[in-house]
Short mmCIF file of C-alpha atoms in Angstrom, two decimals:
data_model
loop_
_atom_site.label_atom_id
_atom_site.label_comp_id
_atom_site.label_asym_id
_atom_site.label_seq_id
_atom_site.Cartn_x
_atom_site.Cartn_y
_atom_site.Cartn_z
CA MET A 1 0.00 0.00 0.00
CA HIS A 2 1.42 3.39 -0.98
CA ILE A 3 0.68 6.24 1.38
CA GLU A 4 1.45 9.83 0.48
CA THR A 5 2.51 12.06 3.34
CA PRO A 6 -0.45 14.29 4.19
CA THR A 7 0.09 17.92 3.33
CA ILE A 8 -0.37 18.96 6.95
CA LEU A 9 3.01 17.39 7.74
CA SER A 10 4.79 18.90 4.77
CA ASN A 11 6.26 21.49 7.11
CA LEU A 12 6.42 19.89 10.52
CA SER A 13 8.76 22.52 11.94
CA THR A 14 6.19 25.24 11.31
CA LEU A 15 3.57 23.20 13.17
CA LEU A 16 5.90 22.66 16.13
CA ASN A 17 7.00 26.28 16.25
CA SER A 18 3.40 27.44 16.32
CA LEU A 19 2.94 25.41 19.52
CA GLY A 20 6.19 26.53 21.16
CA ILE A 21 8.11 23.29 20.59
CA GLY A 22 11.77 23.42 19.56
CA PRO A 23 14.31 20.75 18.56
CA ILE A 24 15.25 20.21 22.23
CA ASN A 25 12.78 21.04 25.01
CA ASP A 26 13.30 21.61 28.72
CA ALA A 27 12.01 19.19 31.30
CA CYS A 28 9.64 21.16 33.47
CA SER A 29 7.78 24.40 33.80
CA THR A 30 6.16 26.31 36.62
CA GLY A 31 4.83 28.84 34.17
CA LYS A 32 7.16 31.56 33.02
CA VAL A 33 10.26 29.54 33.91
CA TRP A 34 11.31 26.42 32.00
CA GLN A 35 14.17 24.45 33.47
CA SER A 36 16.18 21.26 33.28
CA SER A 37 19.11 19.93 35.25
CA SER A 38 22.65 20.24 33.96
CA GLN A 39 22.79 16.46 33.88
CA ALA A 40 19.38 16.07 32.25
CA SER A 41 18.65 12.92 30.32
CA ILE A 42 17.64 13.79 26.76
CA ARG A 43 15.05 11.54 25.11
CA SER A 44 14.13 11.48 21.44
CA ILE A 45 10.40 11.39 20.76
CA VAL A 46 9.61 9.26 17.74
CA SER A 47 6.26 9.22 15.96
CA PRO A 48 4.61 5.80 15.57
CA VAL A 49 3.14 7.13 12.32
CA ASP A 50 6.38 7.08 10.32
CA GLY A 51 9.12 6.20 12.82
CA LYS A 52 10.72 9.63 12.51
CA GLU A 53 12.03 11.75 15.36
CA ILE A 54 9.76 14.70 16.11
CA ALA A 55 11.89 16.45 18.74
CA SER A 56 13.90 15.77 21.88
CA VAL A 57 12.97 16.41 25.49
CA LYS A 58 15.09 16.81 28.60
CA PHE A 59 13.76 14.78 31.51
CA ALA A 60 13.34 16.28 34.98
CA ASP A 61 15.42 15.14 37.93
CA VAL A 62 14.79 15.16 41.68
CA ASP A 63 16.00 18.75 42.11
CA ASN A 64 13.66 19.92 39.36
CA TYR A 65 10.85 18.12 41.12
CA HIS A 66 11.37 19.80 44.48
CA GLN A 67 11.75 23.25 42.91
CA THR A 68 8.49 22.75 41.03
CA ILE A 69 6.59 21.62 44.14
CA ARG A 70 7.81 24.64 46.11
CA LYS A 71 6.60 26.99 43.39
CA ALA A 72 3.23 25.22 43.24
CA GLN A 73 2.82 25.54 47.03
CA GLU A 74 3.53 29.27 46.81
CA ALA A 75 1.02 29.68 43.99
CA PHE A 76 -1.72 27.90 45.95
CA GLN A 77 -1.49 30.39 48.81
CA ALA A 78 -2.60 33.15 46.41
CA TRP A 79 -4.75 31.26 43.87
CA ARG A 80 -7.11 29.81 46.49
CA ASN A 81 -8.14 33.35 47.46
CA TRP A 82 -9.21 34.32 43.95
CA PRO A 83 -13.03 34.25 43.73
CA ALA A 84 -14.20 31.08 42.03
CA PRO A 85 -15.97 32.97 39.18
CA LYS A 86 -12.72 34.85 38.51
CA ARG A 87 -10.87 31.52 38.32
CA GLY A 88 -13.65 30.37 35.99
CA GLU A 89 -13.03 33.35 33.73
CA VAL A 90 -9.40 32.26 33.36
CA VAL A 91 -10.58 28.78 32.37
CA ARG A 92 -13.05 30.34 29.91
CA GLN A 93 -10.16 32.12 28.23
CA LEU A 94 -8.21 28.86 28.14
CA GLY A 95 -11.11 27.26 26.27
CA GLN A 96 -10.95 30.08 23.74
CA ALA A 97 -7.18 29.66 23.35
CA LEU A 98 -7.71 25.95 22.72
CA ARG A 99 -10.29 26.80 20.04
CA GLU A 100 -7.72 29.00 18.33
CA ASN A 101 -5.09 26.23 18.49
CA LYS A 102 -7.42 23.28 17.83
CA GLU A 103 -6.13 22.42 14.37
CA ASN A 104 -2.43 22.54 15.17
CA LEU A 105 -2.73 20.85 18.57
CA GLY A 106 -5.01 18.17 17.11
CA MET A 107 -2.45 17.46 14.39
CA LEU A 108 0.30 17.07 16.97
CA VAL A 109 -1.84 14.75 19.09
CA SER A 110 -2.42 12.59 16.03
CA TYR A 111 1.22 12.57 14.92
CA GLU A 112 2.80 12.03 18.33
CA MET A 113 0.32 9.42 19.59
CA GLY A 114 -0.85 7.81 16.35
CA LYS A 115 -4.62 8.24 16.60
CA SER A 116 -6.61 9.41 13.59
CA LEU A 117 -6.64 13.09 12.78
CA GLN A 118 -10.37 13.28 13.49
CA GLU A 119 -9.76 11.73 16.91
CA GLY A 120 -6.94 14.22 17.48
CA TYR A 121 -9.30 17.08 16.77
CA GLY A 122 -11.93 15.38 18.94
CA GLU A 123 -9.52 15.19 21.85
CA VAL A 124 -8.90 18.93 21.71
CA GLN A 125 -12.66 19.47 21.48
CA GLU A 126 -13.00 17.49 24.70
CA MET A 127 -10.63 19.98 26.32
CA ILE A 128 -12.75 22.86 25.06
CA ASP A 129 -15.91 21.18 26.33
CA ILE A 130 -14.55 20.61 29.83
CA CYS A 131 -13.48 24.25 30.00
CA ASP A 132 -17.06 25.26 29.16
CA PHE A 133 -18.35 22.90 31.85
CA ALA A 134 -15.88 24.24 34.41
CA VAL A 135 -16.81 27.86 33.73
CA GLY A 136 -20.41 27.16 34.75
CA LEU A 137 -19.22 25.09 37.68
CA SER A 138 -17.25 28.07 39.02
CA ARG A 139 -20.58 29.59 40.10
CA GLN A 140 -22.04 26.31 41.40
CA LEU A 141 -19.69 24.96 44.06
CA TYR A 142 -22.69 24.42 46.28
CA GLY A 143 -22.82 23.38 49.91
CA LEU A 144 -25.88 22.49 52.00
CA THR A 145 -27.74 23.94 54.96
CA MET A 146 -29.08 21.68 57.73
CA HIS A 147 -31.50 22.23 60.60
CA SER A 148 -29.86 22.07 64.00
CA GLU A 149 -31.44 20.25 66.94
CA ARG A 150 -30.28 23.10 69.17
CA PRO A 151 -32.25 26.36 69.28
CA LEU A 152 -30.76 29.47 67.71
CA HIS A 153 -28.10 27.49 65.89
CA ARG A 154 -27.39 27.28 62.18
CA MET A 155 -25.59 24.41 60.44
CA TYR A 156 -24.19 24.34 56.94
CA GLU A 157 -21.37 22.85 54.91
CA GLN A 158 -18.98 24.48 52.51
CA TRP A 159 -16.22 23.36 50.18
CA HIS A 160 -12.65 24.67 50.19
CA PRO A 161 -9.75 24.17 47.77
CA LEU A 162 -7.78 21.03 48.47
CA GLY A 163 -4.28 22.22 47.49
CA LEU A 164 -1.91 20.64 44.99
CA VAL A 165 -3.40 18.17 42.53
CA GLY A 166 -0.93 15.74 40.96
CA ILE A 167 -1.98 14.51 37.51
CA ILE A 168 -0.33 11.44 35.97
CA SER A 169 -1.73 10.91 32.47
CA ALA A 170 -1.41 8.14 29.89
CA PHE A 171 -0.30 8.21 26.26
CA ASN A 172 -3.62 7.27 24.69
CA PHE A 173 -5.32 10.53 25.62
CA PRO A 174 -2.24 12.70 26.01
CA VAL A 175 -4.07 15.98 26.70
CA ALA A 176 -7.81 15.41 27.26
CA VAL A 177 -7.56 13.59 30.60
CA TRP A 178 -5.21 16.26 31.92
CA SER A 179 -7.80 18.89 31.06
CA TRP A 180 -10.58 16.90 32.76
CA ASN A 181 -8.62 17.22 35.99
CA SER A 182 -6.99 20.61 35.62
CA ALA A 183 -10.02 22.62 34.46
CA LEU A 184 -12.07 21.43 37.43
CA ALA A 185 -9.18 21.71 39.88
CA TRP A 186 -8.45 25.29 38.83
CA VAL A 187 -12.02 26.55 39.32
CA CYS A 188 -12.03 24.74 42.68
CA GLY A 189 -9.00 26.82 43.69
CA ASP A 190 -6.32 24.13 43.39
CA VAL A 191 -3.04 24.23 41.49
CA CYS A 192 -1.92 21.39 39.23
CA VAL A 193 1.32 19.46 38.82
CA TRP A 194 1.21 17.37 35.65
CA LYS A 195 3.40 14.42 34.75
CA PRO A 196 2.43 13.37 31.22
CA SER A 197 3.33 10.03 29.70
CA GLU A 198 6.99 9.92 28.71
CA LYS A 199 5.73 8.56 25.37
CA THR A 200 3.80 11.73 24.51
CA PRO A 201 5.48 14.74 26.17
CA LEU A 202 5.36 17.14 23.22
CA THR A 203 1.61 17.63 23.34
CA ALA A 204 1.99 18.35 27.07
CA ILE A 205 4.59 21.03 26.35
CA ALA A 206 2.25 22.58 23.80
CA CYS A 207 -0.61 22.66 26.33
CA GLN A 208 1.60 24.19 28.99
CA ARG A 209 2.62 26.93 26.55
CA ILE A 210 -1.03 27.67 25.73
CA VAL A 211 -2.27 27.72 29.33
CA GLN A 212 0.62 29.81 30.54
CA ARG A 213 -0.14 32.59 28.06
CA VAL A 214 -3.67 32.72 29.48
CA LEU A 215 -2.48 32.66 33.10
CA ASP A 216 0.06 35.41 32.45
CA ALA A 217 -2.53 37.61 30.72
CA ASN A 218 -4.67 37.40 33.86
CA GLY A 219 -1.89 38.01 36.36
CA ALA A 220 -2.21 34.55 37.88
CA PRO A 221 0.59 33.48 40.25
CA GLU A 222 3.40 31.45 38.73
CA GLY A 223 2.93 27.79 39.59
CA VAL A 224 -0.84 27.44 39.06
CA SER A 225 0.00 25.10 36.18
CA CYS A 226 3.18 23.04 36.52
CA LEU A 227 4.61 20.48 34.13
CA LEU A 228 7.14 17.75 34.96
CA ILE A 229 8.36 15.54 32.12
CA GLY A 230 10.06 12.41 33.36
CA ASP A 231 9.88 8.69 33.87
CA ARG A 232 8.39 6.68 36.72
CA VAL A 233 10.78 8.26 39.24
CA ILE A 234 8.87 11.54 39.00
CA GLY A 235 5.57 9.70 39.35
CA GLU A 236 6.80 7.87 42.44
CA LEU A 237 7.95 11.13 44.02
CA MET A 238 4.51 12.63 43.43
CA CYS A 239 2.69 9.66 44.92
CA ALA A 240 4.81 9.67 48.08
CA ASP A 241 4.71 13.45 48.56
CA GLN A 242 2.64 14.55 51.58
CA SER A 243 2.31 18.02 50.06
CA ILE A 244 0.13 16.65 47.23
CA PRO A 245 -3.21 15.69 48.82
CA LEU A 246 -4.69 14.27 45.60
CA ILE A 247 -3.07 12.11 42.92
CA SER A 248 -5.15 11.55 39.80
CA ALA A 249 -3.58 8.71 37.82
CA THR A 250 -4.61 7.15 34.52
CA GLY A 251 -3.00 3.94 33.32
CA SER A 252 -2.89 0.19 33.75
CA THR A 253 -4.37 -1.65 36.71
CA ARG A 254 -0.87 -2.72 37.72
CA MET A 255 0.27 0.89 37.82
CA GLY A 256 -2.88 1.95 39.65
CA LYS A 257 -2.38 -0.59 42.41
CA ALA A 258 1.13 0.77 43.01
CA VAL A 259 -0.13 4.35 43.03
CA GLY A 260 -3.03 3.49 45.34
CA ALA A 261 -0.77 1.69 47.80
CA THR A 262 1.74 4.53 47.99
CA VAL A 263 -0.85 7.30 48.26
CA GLY A 264 -2.94 5.27 50.71
CA ALA A 265 0.05 4.65 52.96
CA ARG A 266 0.19 8.40 53.63
CA LEU A 267 -3.63 8.65 53.79
CA GLY A 268 -3.77 10.79 50.68
CA ARG A 269 -6.50 10.70 48.05
CA ALA A 270 -6.10 8.69 44.84
CA LEU A 271 -8.37 9.19 41.84
CA LEU A 272 -7.67 6.12 39.69
CA GLU A 273 -8.78 5.58 36.09
CA LEU A 274 -7.40 2.19 35.14
CA GLY A 275 -7.99 -0.67 32.72
CA GLY A 276 -11.16 -1.75 31.01
CA ASN A 277 -12.32 -5.05 29.51
CA ASN A 278 -15.45 -3.74 27.91
CA ALA A 279 -18.22 -5.79 26.35
CA ILE A 280 -21.20 -5.14 24.12
CA ILE A 281 -24.16 -7.48 24.41
CA ILE A 282 -25.79 -7.98 20.99
CA SER A 283 -29.41 -8.99 21.62
CA GLN A 284 -31.62 -10.95 19.28
CA ASP A 285 -33.70 -7.75 19.28
CA ALA A 286 -30.82 -5.50 18.25
CA ASP A 287 -30.64 -3.29 15.19
CA LEU A 288 -27.69 -5.22 13.77
CA ASP A 289 -26.58 -2.51 11.35
CA MET A 290 -26.38 0.05 14.16
CA ALA A 291 -24.71 -2.51 16.42
CA LEU A 292 -22.09 -3.14 13.75
CA ILE A 293 -20.96 0.50 13.71
CA GLY A 294 -20.69 0.63 17.49
CA ALA A 295 -18.80 -2.64 17.69
CA VAL A 296 -16.30 -1.91 14.91
CA PHE A 297 -15.48 1.63 16.02
CA GLY A 298 -15.23 0.47 19.62
CA ALA A 299 -12.81 -2.30 18.68
CA VAL A 300 -10.55 -0.55 16.16
CA GLY A 301 -10.83 3.16 17.05
CA THR A 302 -7.47 4.48 18.30
CA ALA A 303 -6.16 1.04 17.24
CA GLY A 304 -7.83 -0.47 20.31
CA GLN A 305 -5.85 1.77 22.67
CA ARG A 306 -8.72 3.30 24.61
CA CYS A 307 -9.57 2.22 28.12
CA THR A 308 -13.16 2.12 26.79
CA SER A 309 -12.29 0.10 23.67
CA THR A 310 -14.60 -2.81 22.96
CA ARG A 311 -12.75 -6.04 23.80
CA ARG A 312 -15.64 -8.53 23.90
CA LEU A 313 -18.86 -9.08 21.94
CA ILE A 314 -21.44 -11.25 23.69
CA ILE A 315 -23.88 -12.20 20.93
CA HIS A 316 -27.22 -13.99 21.18
CA GLU A 317 -27.01 -17.42 19.57
CA SER A 318 -29.92 -16.69 17.21
CA VAL A 319 -28.08 -13.80 15.50
CA TYR A 320 -24.52 -14.94 16.12
CA ASP A 321 -23.75 -16.24 12.63
CA THR A 322 -25.45 -13.31 10.91
CA PHE A 323 -23.60 -10.73 12.97
CA LYS A 324 -20.30 -12.56 12.65
CA GLU A 325 -20.63 -12.44 8.87
CA LYS A 326 -21.30 -8.70 9.01
CA LEU A 327 -18.23 -8.19 11.20
CA VAL A 328 -15.92 -10.11 8.90
CA LYS A 329 -17.11 -8.10 5.89
CA ALA A 330 -16.65 -4.84 7.78
CA TYR A 331 -13.11 -5.77 8.83
CA GLN A 332 -12.26 -6.56 5.22
CA GLN A 333 -13.09 -2.95 4.37
CA LEU A 334 -10.91 -1.37 7.05
CA ARG A 335 -8.15 0.85 5.72
CA ILE A 336 -4.98 0.78 7.80
CA GLY A 337 -2.35 3.44 7.43
CA ASN A 338 -1.17 6.93 8.24
CA PRO A 339 -3.76 8.32 10.68
CA LEU A 340 -3.26 11.81 9.30
CA ASP A 341 -4.86 10.58 6.07
CA SER A 342 -8.61 10.90 6.60
CA HIS A 343 -9.26 7.95 4.27
CA ASN A 344 -7.76 5.52 6.81
CA HIS A 345 -9.70 3.95 9.67
CA VAL A 346 -6.86 2.50 11.76
CA GLY A 347 -3.49 3.97 12.63
CA PRO A 348 -0.49 2.50 14.45
CA LEU A 349 0.04 1.22 17.97
CA ILE A 350 2.05 3.56 20.16
CA ASP A 351 5.37 1.67 19.91
CA LYS A 352 7.00 -1.69 19.27
CA ASP A 353 6.46 -2.85 22.85
CA ALA A 354 2.73 -2.50 22.22
CA VAL A 355 3.13 -4.52 19.03
CA GLN A 356 4.83 -7.29 20.97
CA ASN A 357 2.03 -7.34 23.54
CA TYR A 358 -0.46 -7.63 20.68
CA LEU A 359 1.41 -10.57 19.15
CA SER A 360 1.76 -12.29 22.52
CA ALA A 361 -1.98 -11.98 23.18
CA ILE A 362 -2.79 -13.53 19.81
CA GLU A 363 -0.50 -16.45 20.53
CA LYS A 364 -1.93 -16.99 24.02
CA CYS A 365 -5.45 -16.92 22.61
CA LYS A 366 -4.57 -19.62 20.08
CA VAL A 367 -2.93 -21.77 22.73
CA GLU A 368 -6.10 -21.58 24.86
CA GLY A 369 -8.22 -22.67 21.91
CA GLY A 370 -9.34 -19.40 20.36
CA LYS A 371 -10.36 -19.58 16.71
CA PHE A 372 -9.40 -16.54 14.66
CA ILE A 373 -11.95 -15.68 12.00
CA VAL A 374 -10.00 -12.54 11.05
CA GLU A 375 -6.26 -13.07 11.37
CA GLY A 376 -3.91 -10.51 12.87
CA GLY A 377 -0.31 -9.67 12.07
CA VAL A 378 2.19 -6.85 11.70
CA LEU A 379 2.10 -4.85 8.46
CA GLN A 380 5.29 -4.22 6.56
CA GLY A 381 6.35 -2.34 3.47
CA GLU A 382 5.96 1.19 2.21
CA GLY A 383 3.97 3.34 4.61
CA PHE A 384 4.53 0.97 7.52
CA GLU A 385 8.21 1.67 8.19
CA SER A 386 7.65 2.48 11.87
CA GLY A 387 6.83 -1.19 12.53
CA CYS A 388 3.82 -0.18 14.65
CA TYR A 389 0.96 -0.99 12.27
CA VAL A 390 -1.03 -4.17 12.95
CA ARG A 391 -4.15 -5.82 11.56
CA PRO A 392 -7.30 -5.66 13.70
CA CYS A 393 -8.35 -9.25 14.32
CA ILE A 394 -11.31 -11.25 15.64
CA ALA A 395 -11.32 -14.51 17.59
CA GLU A 396 -14.09 -16.81 18.78
CA VAL A 397 -13.39 -17.61 22.44
CA GLU A 398 -14.78 -18.57 25.82
CA ASN A 399 -15.13 -15.79 28.39
CA ALA A 400 -13.17 -17.88 30.88
CA PHE A 401 -9.99 -17.89 28.74
CA GLU A 402 -7.20 -16.30 30.75
CA ILE A 403 -6.22 -13.97 27.91
CA VAL A 404 -9.83 -12.80 27.58
CA GLN A 405 -9.84 -11.87 31.25
CA HIS A 406 -6.97 -9.45 30.68
CA GLU A 407 -6.94 -6.12 28.87
CA THR A 408 -4.72 -6.05 25.78
CA PHE A 409 -4.24 -2.51 24.52
CA ALA A 410 -4.58 -3.45 20.86
CA PRO A 411 -7.31 -4.13 18.25
CA ILE A 412 -8.17 -7.71 19.23
CA LEU A 413 -11.90 -8.47 19.44
CA TYR A 414 -13.29 -11.57 21.17
CA LEU A 415 -16.66 -13.12 20.23
CA MET A 416 -18.81 -15.40 22.38
CA LYS A 417 -22.42 -16.66 22.40
CA TYR A 418 -25.19 -16.47 24.97
CA LYS A 419 -28.67 -17.97 25.39
CA THR A 420 -30.38 -15.78 28.02
CA LEU A 421 -29.88 -12.17 29.03
CA GLU A 422 -29.03 -13.25 32.58
CA GLN A 423 -26.24 -15.37 31.15
CA ALA A 424 -25.02 -12.48 28.99
CA ILE A 425 -24.94 -10.07 31.94
CA ALA A 426 -23.04 -12.62 34.01
CA MET A 427 -20.47 -12.93 31.21
CA GLN A 428 -20.28 -9.16 30.86
CA ASN A 429 -19.62 -8.82 34.60
CA GLY A 430 -17.35 -11.85 34.76
CA VAL A 431 -14.07 -9.97 34.53
CA VAL A 432 -12.09 -8.03 37.13
CA GLN A 433 -12.42 -4.71 35.29
CA GLY A 434 -15.57 -2.59 35.42
CA LEU A 435 -15.28 0.46 33.20
CA SER A 436 -17.68 0.55 30.24
CA SER A 437 -20.45 -1.69 28.95
CA ALA A 438 -23.28 -1.63 26.44
CA ILE A 439 -26.28 -3.53 25.18
CA MET A 440 -27.71 -3.32 21.69
CA THR A 441 -31.43 -4.00 21.90
CA LEU A 442 -34.80 -2.54 20.89
CA ASN A 443 -36.43 -4.46 23.75
CA LEU A 444 -37.34 -2.07 26.57
CA ARG A 445 -37.38 -4.81 29.19
CA GLU A 446 -33.88 -5.96 28.22
CA SER A 447 -32.47 -2.43 28.35
CA GLU A 448 -33.98 -1.76 31.77
CA GLN A 449 -32.72 -5.09 33.12
CA PHE A 450 -29.23 -4.28 31.85
CA LEU A 451 -29.33 -0.90 33.64
CA SER A 452 -30.79 -2.24 36.89
CA CYS A 453 -28.86 -3.04 40.06
CA ALA A 454 -28.80 -6.67 38.87
CA GLY A 455 -27.42 -5.61 35.48
CA SER A 456 -24.07 -4.21 34.40
CA ASP A 457 -21.58 -3.67 37.22
CA CYS A 458 -19.59 -1.08 35.27
CA GLY A 459 -19.28 2.63 35.92
CA ILE A 460 -20.62 3.27 32.42
CA ALA A 461 -23.58 1.34 30.99
CA ASN A 462 -25.01 2.28 27.59
CA VAL A 463 -27.99 1.25 25.52
CA ASN A 464 -27.74 1.30 21.72
CA ILE A 465 -24.39 3.03 21.66
CA GLY A 466 -21.00 1.39 22.02
CA THR A 467 -18.57 1.31 24.93
CA SER A 468 -16.16 3.84 23.48
CA GLY A 469 -16.57 7.58 23.77
CA ALA A 470 -18.03 9.61 26.61
CA GLU A 471 -19.42 13.11 26.94
CA ILE A 472 -17.94 15.40 29.57
CA GLY A 473 -21.29 16.07 31.25
CA GLY A 474 -21.35 12.68 32.95
CA ALA A 475 -18.91 11.40 35.53
CA PHE A 476 -16.34 9.13 33.84
CA GLY A 477 -14.86 6.10 35.57
CA GLY A 478 -15.35 2.49 36.57
CA GLU A 479 -15.56 -0.04 39.37
CA LYS A 480 -13.54 -3.04 40.56
CA GLU A 481 -9.98 -3.02 39.18
CA THR A 482 -10.78 0.02 37.06
CA GLY A 483 -10.12 1.93 40.27
CA GLY A 484 -13.39 3.55 41.34
CA GLY A 485 -12.38 7.08 40.34
CA ARG A 486 -14.70 9.60 38.68
CA GLU A 487 -13.57 12.48 36.49
CA SER A 488 -15.16 15.14 34.31
CA GLY A 489 -18.88 15.86 34.80
CA SER A 490 -21.66 15.48 37.36
CA ASP A 491 -20.31 16.07 40.90
CA ALA A 492 -16.79 14.80 40.15
CA TRP A 493 -15.57 18.27 41.25
CA LYS A 494 -15.96 17.29 44.89
CA ILE A 495 -12.80 15.16 44.96
CA TYR A 496 -10.76 18.30 44.22
CA MET A 497 -12.09 20.04 47.34
CA ARG A 498 -12.33 19.47 51.07
CA ARG A 499 -15.69 19.51 52.82
CA GLN A 500 -16.20 21.51 56.00
CA THR A 501 -19.25 21.37 58.29
CA ASN A 502 -19.98 24.59 60.19
CA THR A 503 -22.24 25.26 63.18
CA ILE A 504 -22.96 28.81 64.32
CA ASN A 505 -24.48 29.53 67.72
CA TYR A 506 -26.19 32.93 67.78
CA SER A 507 -27.88 32.44 71.15
CA ASN A 508 -26.67 33.56 74.60
CA LYS A 509 -26.38 29.98 75.84
CA LEU A 510 -24.25 26.94 74.99
CA PRO A 511 -26.54 23.90 74.72
CA LEU A 512 -24.85 20.60 73.85
CA ALA A 513 -25.97 18.14 71.23
CA GLN A 514 -27.89 14.97 72.12
CA GLY A 515 -29.26 16.70 75.22
CA ILE A 516 -26.02 16.28 77.15
CA ARG A 517 -25.77 18.47 80.26
CA PHE A 518 -22.45 19.87 81.46
CA ASP A 519 -23.12 22.35 84.23
CA LEU A 520 -20.37 24.25 85.99
#
């Protein structure tokens, strides 16, 4: 397959310059100041799209870390006293700056991470959307009033800024998940310290440049937005740091367990968004054509590298063969190649380690007895020089297979049959992850049963849409080994604040609660 380089990459240096990215970039920023150690490790960032170096980045060291935390602590002392609507106005301006940079930032997201250009634009749009949500939230940080049992007393609760919020983000959504946390944290009065994935630091640098221009224009204290580019050492320092009351971490379940243990040992808060093993139930009463779109996009979108990607299809036995035939035909039409070419459906995996994990999962599935009806493999030749392009594949399996119980961050789709809805729901729930789930059905009773307390055990449960993709208005997150965290919409803002209950006595006596007498 011959792939022409899209015109948008014909002058990559212009794109990078527009976002404030040079050939070699410093490790960390507290705003106006960018710094790196004299002994900084320099890492080359290579695009999975074509295997070419985009730029180099200096990694932060321990001294950089402590300097950054001190600056963030200083910034919090001032930022928390800004009125919440004024903080919201800053976030509103950030949303506008993201609108102005949407095309260039979306291109960089696509090129650095490997997702399709439309998904790159969509990720920036998510950032814009959460800014809009946060602006309204800045005037809605509501507490409650309660009636006191004591006369001439008033009780209420209020919410105060928490402090420093540490954000550890993953490569697959290199900027959107950061914005979910930071936009809410900022209107709540917190400051943010961000460690992006070491696989996608350039988009983080671009975001820091954009947000800092907005902060500077509003006279915000230096350190409201801090960036630390580094490896797991920086992440471990953040998790163990008593001065960071909340760590929001996105990544694998294995990583999340380590983060949770470290943060929990110091009684800090951990907001964990971890792995998913998401299933769609295809009912005998489903609109199969609509179900096909949801299943295919869920399985191959972002090359299967979303935590909400569809991993399993649980199909009623009466429509199993029909739907399987539709799937195979759809997969035959998939176009794999440069994600910056809008004609392609599937781009590359993030790197060659991800390719190896994909190949290992295929082999394990075959050893356990899986039957591949669409074979996988690594693509080679012109256009695939990076070695990161793979074929989306489909296997018929049993839900109990060990490999099916694990999340593989790659476009591997598992099919299985069911007889009754109760059986299908049990299969859907029969994994350790609990992020996203869906049922395709036109049967009202089935949909309501799926959404009941005896239905899906996931944090997200959809009817007649797939598992992949979420709007910012709803709280995003999952149960079980997905971590239990909630980000983005609804009342997710509360984790970024501390609750305080207040009682005011405006009488001339001091009665005690519960009728207790204490006379002197």
